[in-house]
Coordinates of C-alpha atoms in Angstrom, one line a residue:
Chain D
M25 CA 134.9 119.7 99.0
T26 CA 134.2 121.9 102.0
K27 CA 134.5 120.8 105.6
Q28 CA 130.7 120.8 105.9
E29 CA 130.4 118.6 102.8
R30 CA 132.9 116.1 104.1
A31 CA 131.1 116.0 107.5
A32 CA 127.8 115.3 105.8
R33 CA 129.4 112.6 103.7
T34 CA 130.9 110.9 106.7
R35 CA 127.6 111.1 108.5
Q36 CA 125.9 109.3 105.6
A37 CA 128.6 106.7 105.4
L38 CA 128.1 106.0 109.1
I39 CA 124.4 105.7 108.8
R40 CA 124.8 103.2 105.9
S41 CA 127.4 101.2 107.7
A42 CA 125.4 101.2 110.9
S43 CA 122.4 99.9 109.0
T44 CA 124.3 96.9 107.8
V45 CA 125.8 96.2 111.2
F46 CA 122.3 96.5 112.9
E47 CA 120.9 94.1 110.3
Q48 CA 123.7 91.6 110.8
H49 CA 124.0 91.6 114.5
G50 CA 120.8 93.2 115.9
Y51 CA 120.8 96.4 117.9
A52 CA 121.8 94.8 121.1
H53 CA 125.0 93.2 119.7
A54 CA 126.0 96.0 117.2
R55 CA 129.4 97.5 118.1
L56 CA 130.2 101.1 117.5
V57 CA 133.8 100.2 116.6
Q58 CA 132.6 98.0 113.7
I59 CA 130.2 100.7 112.5
S60 CA 133.0 103.3 112.3
S61 CA 135.5 100.8 110.9
D62 CA 133.1 99.7 108.2
A63 CA 132.5 103.3 107.3
G64 CA 136.2 103.8 107.0
V65 CA 136.4 106.4 109.8
S66 CA 137.8 106.5 113.3
T67 CA 135.6 106.0 116.4
G68 CA 136.4 109.7 117.1
A69 CA 134.7 110.7 113.9
L70 CA 131.6 108.6 114.9
H71 CA 131.4 110.3 118.2
F72 CA 131.7 113.7 116.6
H73 CA 128.4 112.9 114.9
F74 CA 126.6 110.6 117.4
D75 CA 126.6 110.6 121.2
N76 CA 125.9 106.9 121.5
K77 CA 124.4 103.8 119.8
A78 CA 120.9 105.0 120.4
A79 CA 121.7 108.2 118.5
V80 CA 123.0 106.2 115.6
A81 CA 119.8 104.1 115.5
Q82 CA 117.7 107.3 115.6
A83 CA 119.6 108.6 112.6
V84 CA 119.0 105.3 110.7
V85 CA 115.3 105.5 111.4
A86 CA 115.1 109.2 110.5
E87 CA 116.9 108.4 107.2
A88 CA 114.5 105.6 106.4
S89 CA 111.6 107.8 107.3
R90 CA 112.9 110.5 104.9
G91 CA 113.1 107.8 102.2
L92 CA 109.5 106.7 102.8
H93 CA 108.3 110.3 102.4
E94 CA 110.5 110.8 99.4
L95 CA 109.2 107.8 97.6
S96 CA 105.6 108.6 98.5
A97 CA 106.0 112.1 97.0
A98 CA 107.8 110.8 93.9
V99 CA 105.3 108.1 93.2
R100 CA 102.3 110.5 93.6
L101 CA 103.6 112.5 90.6
G102 CA 103.4 109.4 88.3
T103 CA 99.7 108.8 88.3
D104 CA 96.5 110.8 88.8
N105 CA 94.6 107.8 90.2
A106 CA 95.0 107.6 93.9
L107 CA 94.3 103.8 94.0
Q108 CA 97.1 103.2 91.4
A109 CA 99.3 105.5 93.5
L110 CA 98.6 103.2 96.5
V111 CA 99.7 100.2 94.5
D112 CA 102.7 102.0 93.1
T113 CA 103.8 103.3 96.5
S114 CA 103.5 99.9 98.1
H115 CA 105.7 98.5 95.3
A116 CA 108.2 101.3 95.7
L117 CA 108.3 100.6 99.5
V118 CA 108.9 96.9 99.0
E119 CA 111.6 97.7 96.4
R120 CA 113.2 100.0 98.8
L121 CA 113.2 97.2 101.5
R122 CA 114.7 94.8 98.9
N123 CA 117.5 97.1 97.9
D124 CA 118.3 99.6 100.6
P125 CA 119.8 98.4 103.9
V126 CA 119.0 101.8 105.6
S127 CA 115.3 101.3 104.9
R128 CA 115.4 97.6 106.1
A129 CA 117.3 98.5 109.3
G130 CA 115.1 101.6 109.9
F131 CA 111.9 99.6 109.8
R132 CA 113.4 97.0 112.1
L133 CA 114.7 99.4 114.6
S134 CA 111.6 101.6 114.5
C135 CA 109.2 98.8 115.1
D136 CA 110.9 96.0 117.1
G137 CA 112.7 97.8 119.9
D138 CA 111.6 99.8 122.8
K139 CA 113.3 102.9 121.6
A140 CA 111.0 105.7 122.5
D141 CA 112.5 108.5 120.5
V142 CA 112.2 107.2 117.0
P143 CA 109.3 107.6 114.6
D144 CA 107.2 104.6 114.0
L145 CA 107.6 103.9 110.3
R146 CA 104.7 101.5 110.1
L147 CA 102.5 104.2 111.6
E148 CA 103.8 106.7 109.0
W149 CA 103.1 104.1 106.3
H150 CA 99.6 103.5 107.6
H151 CA 99.0 107.2 107.6
R152 CA 100.0 107.4 103.9
V153 CA 97.9 104.5 103.0
R154 CA 94.9 106.1 104.6
E155 CA 95.5 109.4 102.8
L156 CA 95.6 107.7 99.4
L157 CA 92.4 105.7 100.2
D158 CA 90.6 108.8 101.3
E159 CA 91.6 110.5 98.1
A160 CA 90.5 107.5 96.1
A161 CA 87.1 107.6 97.8
V162 CA 86.7 111.3 97.2
T163 CA 87.7 111.1 93.6
G164 CA 85.5 108.0 92.9
A165 CA 88.4 105.6 92.3
L166 CA 87.3 103.4 95.2
A167 CA 84.3 101.1 94.7
E168 CA 81.1 101.9 96.6
G169 CA 80.8 100.3 100.0
V170 CA 84.4 99.3 100.4
S171 CA 85.7 99.8 103.9
R172 CA 88.7 102.1 103.8
E173 CA 89.7 100.9 107.3
D174 CA 89.7 97.2 106.2
T175 CA 91.6 98.0 103.0
A176 CA 94.2 100.1 104.9
A177 CA 94.7 97.5 107.6
A178 CA 95.1 94.7 105.0
T179 CA 97.6 96.8 103.0
V180 CA 99.7 97.8 106.0
A181 CA 99.6 94.3 107.4
V182 CA 100.6 92.6 104.2
T183 CA 103.5 95.0 103.6
A184 CA 104.6 94.6 107.3
G185 CA 104.4 90.9 106.7
F186 CA 106.5 90.9 103.6
E187 CA 109.0 93.1 105.5
V188 CA 109.3 90.8 108.4
L189 CA 109.2 87.6 106.4
G190 CA 111.8 89.1 104.0
R191 CA 114.3 89.3 106.9
S192 CA 115.0 85.6 106.9
D193 CA 114.1 85.0 103.2
S194 CA 114.4 87.8 100.7
A195 CA 112.1 86.0 98.3
W196 CA 109.2 87.4 100.3
L197 CA 110.2 90.8 99.0
A198 CA 109.9 89.8 95.3
P199 CA 107.6 92.1 93.4
R200 CA 105.4 89.3 92.1
L201 CA 104.1 88.5 95.6
L202 CA 102.9 92.0 96.1
T203 CA 101.5 92.0 92.6
G204 CA 99.6 88.8 93.5
F205 CA 98.1 90.6 96.5
W206 CA 96.9 93.5 94.4
S207 CA 95.6 91.2 91.7
L208 CA 93.4 89.6 94.3
L209 CA 92.4 92.9 95.9
L210 CA 92.0 95.4 93.1
P211 CA 88.9 93.9 91.5
R212 CA 87.3 94.1 94.9
I213 CA 88.2 97.7 95.7
A214 CA 88.5 99.6 92.4
A215 CA 85.4 101.4 91.2
D216 CA 83.3 99.5 88.7
G217 CA 85.0 98.9 85.4
T218 CA 88.3 100.5 86.4
A219 CA 90.2 97.5 87.8
A220 CA 91.1 96.3 84.4
L221 CA 92.7 99.7 83.7
M222 CA 95.0 99.4 86.7
D223 CA 98.3 97.7 87.0
P224 CA 98.7 95.5 90.0
S225 CA 102.4 95.3 89.4
G226 CA 102.8 99.1 89.6
T227 CA 103.2 101.6 86.8
R228 CA 106.7 102.4 85.6
A229 CA 106.7 105.7 87.4
A230 CA 106.5 103.7 90.6
K231 CA 109.9 102.2 90.1
P232 CA 112.5 104.7 91.3
R233 CA 116.1 103.8 90.9
P234 CA 117.3 101.4 93.5
C235 CA 119.4 102.9 96.3
A236 CA 122.0 100.2 96.4
P237 CA 124.6 100.8 93.7
A238 CA 125.4 97.1 93.5
I239 CA 122.1 96.2 92.0
A240 CA 122.2 96.5 88.2
M241 CA 119.1 97.8 86.5
P242 CA 118.4 97.4 82.8
V243 CA 119.0 100.6 81.0
G244 CA 115.8 102.6 80.4
R245 CA 113.7 100.9 83.0
A246 CA 114.3 103.2 85.8
V247 CA 112.3 106.4 85.8
G248 CA 114.4 108.0 88.5
T249 CA 112.7 110.3 90.8
A250 CA 114.2 109.2 94.1
A251 CA 117.4 111.0 95.0
G252 CA 120.4 108.7 94.6
R253 CA 121.3 108.0 98.2
A254 CA 124.2 105.7 97.3
E255 CA 126.4 108.7 96.7
P256 CA 125.8 111.0 99.7
T257 CA 126.0 114.7 99.1
A258 CA 126.3 117.7 101.2
G259 CA 123.2 119.2 102.6
V260 CA 121.3 116.0 102.6
N261 CA 120.5 116.4 106.3
Chain M
M7 CA 101.0 64.2 142.5
T8 CA 103.9 62.0 141.3
K9 CA 107.4 63.3 141.0
Q10 CA 107.0 63.1 137.2
E11 CA 103.8 65.1 137.3
R12 CA 105.4 67.8 139.4
A13 CA 108.4 68.0 137.0
A14 CA 106.1 68.4 134.0
R15 CA 104.2 71.1 135.8
T16 CA 107.3 73.0 136.7
R17 CA 108.6 72.8 133.2
Q18 CA 105.3 74.3 131.9
A19 CA 105.5 77.1 134.5
L20 CA 109.0 77.9 133.3
I21 CA 108.0 78.0 129.7
R22 CA 105.1 80.3 130.5
S23 CA 107.3 82.5 132.7
A24 CA 110.1 82.6 130.1
S25 CA 107.6 83.6 127.4
T26 CA 106.6 86.7 129.4
V27 CA 110.2 87.6 130.2
F28 CA 111.3 87.2 126.6
E29 CA 108.3 89.4 125.5
Q30 CA 109.1 92.1 128.0
H31 CA 112.9 92.2 127.7
G32 CA 113.7 90.5 124.4
Y33 CA 115.9 87.4 124.2
A34 CA 119.2 89.2 124.6
H35 CA 118.2 90.9 127.9
A36 CA 116.1 88.1 129.4
R37 CA 117.6 86.8 132.6
L38 CA 117.3 83.2 133.7
V39 CA 117.0 84.3 137.4
Q40 CA 113.9 86.2 136.6
I41 CA 112.4 83.4 134.6
S42 CA 112.8 80.9 137.5
S43 CA 111.8 83.5 140.1
D44 CA 108.6 84.4 138.1
A45 CA 107.8 80.7 137.8
G46 CA 108.1 80.4 141.6
V47 CA 111.0 77.9 141.4
S48 CA 114.7 78.0 142.1
T49 CA 117.4 78.5 139.5
G50 CA 118.5 75.0 140.3
A51 CA 115.0 73.8 139.2
L52 CA 115.4 75.7 136.0
H53 CA 118.8 74.2 135.2
F54 CA 117.3 70.7 135.9
H55 CA 115.0 71.3 132.9
F56 CA 117.1 73.5 130.7
D57 CA 120.9 73.7 130.0
N58 CA 120.8 77.4 129.1
K59 CA 118.8 80.3 127.8
A60 CA 118.8 78.9 124.2
A61 CA 117.2 75.7 125.5
V62 CA 114.5 77.7 127.2
A63 CA 113.8 79.6 124.0
Q64 CA 113.7 76.3 122.1
A65 CA 111.1 75.0 124.5
V66 CA 109.0 78.1 124.1
V67 CA 109.0 77.8 120.3
A68 CA 108.3 74.0 120.5
E69 CA 105.3 74.7 122.7
A70 CA 104.0 77.4 120.3
S71 CA 104.5 75.0 117.4
R72 CA 102.5 72.4 119.3
G73 CA 99.8 75.0 119.9
L74 CA 99.7 75.8 116.2
H75 CA 99.3 72.2 115.2
E76 CA 96.7 71.6 117.9
L77 CA 94.5 74.5 116.8
S78 CA 94.9 73.5 113.1
A79 CA 93.6 70.0 113.9
A80 CA 90.9 71.3 116.2
V81 CA 89.6 73.8 113.7
R82 CA 89.6 71.3 110.8
L83 CA 87.0 69.2 112.7
G84 CA 84.6 72.2 112.8
T85 CA 83.9 72.5 109.1
D86 CA 83.9 70.5 105.9
N87 CA 84.8 73.5 103.7
A88 CA 88.6 73.8 103.4
L89 CA 88.3 77.5 102.6
Q90 CA 86.2 78.2 105.7
A91 CA 88.8 76.1 107.6
L92 CA 91.5 78.5 106.4
V93 CA 89.5 81.5 107.6
D94 CA 88.8 79.7 110.9
T95 CA 92.4 78.6 111.4
S96 CA 93.7 82.2 110.8
H97 CA 91.2 83.5 113.3
A98 CA 92.2 80.8 115.9
L99 CA 95.9 81.7 115.3
V100 CA 95.3 85.5 115.8
E101 CA 93.2 84.7 118.9
R102 CA 96.1 82.6 120.2
L103 CA 98.5 85.5 119.6
R104 CA 96.1 87.8 121.4
N105 CA 95.7 85.7 124.5
D106 CA 98.6 83.4 124.8
P107 CA 102.1 84.7 125.7
V108 CA 103.7 81.4 124.8
S109 CA 102.5 81.7 121.2
R110 CA 103.5 85.4 120.9
A111 CA 107.0 84.7 122.3
G112 CA 107.3 81.6 120.2
F113 CA 106.6 83.4 117.0
R114 CA 108.9 86.2 117.9
L115 CA 111.8 83.9 118.9
S116 CA 111.3 81.6 116.0
C117 CA 111.3 84.3 113.4
D118 CA 113.4 87.2 114.6
G119 CA 116.6 85.7 115.9
D120 CA 119.4 83.7 114.5
K121 CA 118.6 80.6 116.5
A122 CA 119.3 77.8 114.2
D123 CA 117.7 75.0 116.2
V124 CA 114.1 76.2 116.4
P125 CA 111.4 75.4 113.9
D126 CA 110.2 78.4 111.8
L127 CA 106.6 78.9 112.9
R128 CA 105.8 81.1 109.9
L129 CA 107.0 78.4 107.6
E130 CA 104.8 75.9 109.4
W131 CA 101.9 78.3 109.1
H132 CA 102.6 78.8 105.4
H133 CA 102.6 75.0 105.0
R134 CA 99.2 74.7 106.6
V135 CA 97.8 77.5 104.5
R136 CA 99.0 75.8 101.4
E137 CA 97.5 72.4 102.5
L138 CA 94.1 74.0 103.0
L139 CA 94.2 75.9 99.7
D140 CA 95.2 72.7 97.9
E141 CA 92.3 70.9 99.5
A142 CA 89.9 73.8 98.6
A143 CA 91.1 73.6 95.0
V144 CA 90.6 69.8 94.8
T145 CA 87.1 69.9 96.4
G146 CA 85.9 72.8 94.3
A147 CA 85.7 75.4 97.1
L148 CA 88.2 77.7 95.4
A149 CA 87.1 79.8 92.4
E150 CA 88.5 78.8 89.0
G151 CA 91.7 80.6 88.1
V152 CA 92.6 81.8 91.6
S153 CA 96.4 81.5 92.2
R154 CA 96.9 79.4 95.3
E155 CA 100.4 80.8 95.6
D156 CA 99.2 84.4 95.7
T157 CA 96.4 83.6 98.1
A158 CA 98.8 81.7 100.4
A159 CA 101.4 84.5 100.3
A160 CA 98.8 87.2 101.0
T161 CA 97.3 85.1 103.9
V162 CA 100.7 84.4 105.5
A163 CA 101.9 88.0 105.0
V164 CA 98.8 89.5 106.4
T165 CA 98.8 87.3 109.5
A166 CA 102.6 87.8 110.0
G167 CA 101.9 91.6 109.7
F168 CA 99.2 91.5 112.3
E169 CA 101.5 89.5 114.6
V170 CA 104.4 92.0 114.3
L171 CA 102.2 95.1 114.4
G172 CA 100.4 93.6 117.4
R173 CA 103.6 93.6 119.4
S174 CA 103.5 97.4 119.9
D175 CA 99.7 97.8 119.6
S176 CA 97.5 94.9 120.5
A177 CA 94.6 96.5 118.5
W178 CA 96.2 95.0 115.4
L179 CA 95.2 91.6 116.8
A180 CA 91.5 92.5 117.0
P181 CA 89.3 89.9 115.2
R182 CA 87.6 92.6 113.2
L183 CA 90.7 93.4 111.2
L184 CA 91.2 89.8 110.1
T185 CA 87.5 89.7 109.4
G186 CA 87.9 92.7 107.2
F187 CA 90.7 91.0 105.2
W188 CA 88.6 88.0 104.6
S189 CA 85.6 90.1 103.7
L190 CA 87.7 91.7 101.0
L191 CA 89.3 88.4 99.8
L192 CA 86.6 85.7 100.1
P193 CA 84.4 87.0 97.2
R194 CA 87.5 86.9 95.0
I195 CA 88.6 83.4 95.9
A196 CA 85.5 81.4 96.9
A197 CA 83.9 79.3 94.2
D198 CA 81.0 81.0 92.4
G199 CA 78.0 81.6 94.7
T200 CA 79.7 80.2 97.8
A201 CA 81.2 83.4 99.3
A202 CA 77.9 84.4 100.7
L203 CA 77.6 81.1 102.6
M204 CA 81.0 81.6 104.3
D205 CA 81.7 83.5 107.5
P206 CA 84.7 85.9 107.2
S207 CA 84.7 86.3 111.0
G208 CA 85.2 82.5 111.5
T209 CA 82.7 79.9 112.5
R210 CA 82.1 79.2 116.2
A211 CA 84.0 76.0 116.0
A212 CA 87.1 78.1 115.1
K213 CA 87.1 79.7 118.5
P214 CA 88.8 77.4 121.0
R215 CA 89.1 78.4 124.6
P216 CA 91.8 81.0 125.2
C217 CA 94.9 79.8 126.8
A218 CA 95.4 82.6 129.2
P219 CA 93.2 82.0 132.3
A220 CA 93.0 85.7 133.0
I221 CA 90.8 86.3 129.9
A222 CA 87.2 85.8 130.7
M223 CA 85.0 84.2 128.0
P224 CA 81.2 84.4 127.9
V225 CA 79.8 81.1 129.0
G226 CA 78.7 78.9 126.1
R227 CA 80.8 80.7 123.5
A228 CA 83.9 78.6 123.6
V229 CA 83.7 75.3 121.8
G230 CA 86.7 73.9 123.6
T231 CA 88.8 71.6 121.5
A232 CA 92.2 72.9 122.4
A233 CA 93.8 71.4 125.4
G234 CA 93.6 73.9 128.3
R235 CA 97.2 74.9 128.7
A236 CA 96.6 77.3 131.5
E237 CA 96.6 74.4 133.9
P238 CA 99.6 72.2 133.0
T239 CA 99.1 68.6 133.5
A240 CA 101.4 65.6 133.6
G241 CA 102.3 64.0 130.3
V242 CA 101.8 67.2 128.3
N243 CA 105.4 66.9 127.0

């Protein structure tokens, strides 16, 4: 392993460890010494990568943002119906929130605090939802007369709600709740006669491998398109 | 004014001031000296009412919980259709979040922190949503085959989402977004032929007077059933 590879691996370990510490203690009470210790490195190594706690938080949000873009792109390859892609992407997002501490911490840091220099992940998600709805409208997948703004707002709000409710009770991140939402909504927004052809629980291609290695997945279920972030590799950043 | 009345008024002023300080600085960075100063009282007066910052936060959440129960009861008097009552209560809740710092801070403190001794407002809201959906099912207002669990989860998640998104951009608490959600959902969940009779923007009775005195309301619009908390009176607590 080259020096550069080792550095990239350490940086990833610090981001992952920081995510867990931010989740457990909140940003205000998170301690850098615990972040470095949990990552198995010295505080000197942490300071080699990050100037201060704000910089660590920025890196966590950036990594979560990268994950969001990655899953959006991966899911889009799995279906040619933009509305199904919206359903699938929302399931992939909620699955990521369920299994990946970096995504959870990233959303929390990005949206709760007053940190000016981090991207707003909910805004990025809103943007993606709008893109898919616009595409669904253009391609005739969306029913006539459906408000894209209302649909986008409901989708973003419901996923933001699951995210924030899931912080104190992870049952809110169960796939069946999101499936229930789409079961209610799809017959209202899918073009005539197409709702029955769609899968409110997401198509298989929407289910990338979970990021947390501790979660066992039945063999053959995962159609892996997302990069396995559990094992950091050089050149990731 | 009796001594008791003055004490109750001071306590309300402290709760209101604390709500604003918690909102601006977060619980961790909120300072008791600012809370008492903004309420126009001494720190001694604050400590007469509250042992510490946690006790102040508890009082804020308790007051927000009281507001939630109060608006639920007030709205229920305005309609005999339980599904319309659900729509109306959700609008009253979002209006409260828009106009009342105590409700905003209460939800935030109740749900974000690790404070064990405060009621979970989202859980209380979920309970109320389930009650109204159960009543709608029993009275035939709910369409056959609609999952009450899915509808409740979507409703709670979407309102929790508006609440949390509204923290950084109050446009998310605009009534039209919630109206959009109900416009999409009502035709799916209302009993056959009744959706057209319902108002996704809430009936007038659902709009109690705003709590914040700074918000001007057109004369004649407010059907006031909620107690006016802007002017604290004796015996409120």
